[in-house]
Amino acid sequence: MNNNTEHNIKPVIAVFSGGFDPITEGHLDIIRRSALIFNRVIVAVGTNPEKVELFSKSERVELIRELIKGIPNVEVQGYEGLTIDFVKSVGGTVIIKGVRDSVDLRYELQQANTNRLAGGVETLLMLTGDRYALTSSSLIKQVATMGGDVSSMVPQRVAEKLKEKISSMKQEKRASFQENDAS
């Protein structure tokens, strides 16, 4: 008797927001688990003005679309501005956030209270799986930039894209230095 229509409960639209620069196995784990709970999950790709982006927003959106294409109730959208405004614009009622440790928990609790007060939107904090607890996009970028192996932290496609992007950046940097030396 757990039928939403019998109880006049609307389908729940949940939004999993983040920078996803790059998307990690931990992010994908939360997306998959969220898809089992909610009728519709929107992966909202935003921009953090405090961070330097490796991949453009459109690159991140396309990469995530490739990775989740077999999950029918999940979609990916890029957005600008405040997450709460985006959530309201798509009819979302829940924000999903991954929590790795007590630092994440403290930050996300503050955000959750603000979002509930500002927009009546609830936040679901999902614990990351143990094997993803020490993984972050920032760490992955750092390791990959230094030539380290990130294959256990990101899908193969993401590891390939990281190598391509970092190689391209290094070539551009070399070319720039050569131009400056020639001047």
GROMACS .gro file of N, CA and C in nm, residues 1 20 67 82 98 103:
model
   18
    1MET      N    1   0.081  -0.121   0.000
    1MET     CA    2   0.000   0.000   0.000
    1MET      C    3   0.085   0.127   0.000
   20PHE      N    4   3.139   1.911  -0.931
   20PHE     CA    5   3.171   1.789  -1.006
   20PHE      C    6   3.288   1.812  -1.103
   67LEU      N    7   2.799   0.928  -1.826
   67LEU     CA    8   2.816   0.832  -1.718
   67LEU      C    9   2.686   0.782  -1.657
   82LEU      N   10   2.246   3.082  -0.710
   82LEU     CA   11   2.226   3.007  -0.587
   82LEU      C   12   2.159   2.873  -0.613
   98GLY      N   13   2.628   1.489  -0.028
   98GLY     CA   14   2.713   1.381   0.023
   98GLY      C   15   2.796   1.431   0.140
  103VAL      N   16   3.365   1.751   0.905
  103VAL     CA   17   3.379   1.885   0.845
  103VAL      C   18   3.267   1.907   0.743
   0.00000   0.00000   0.00000
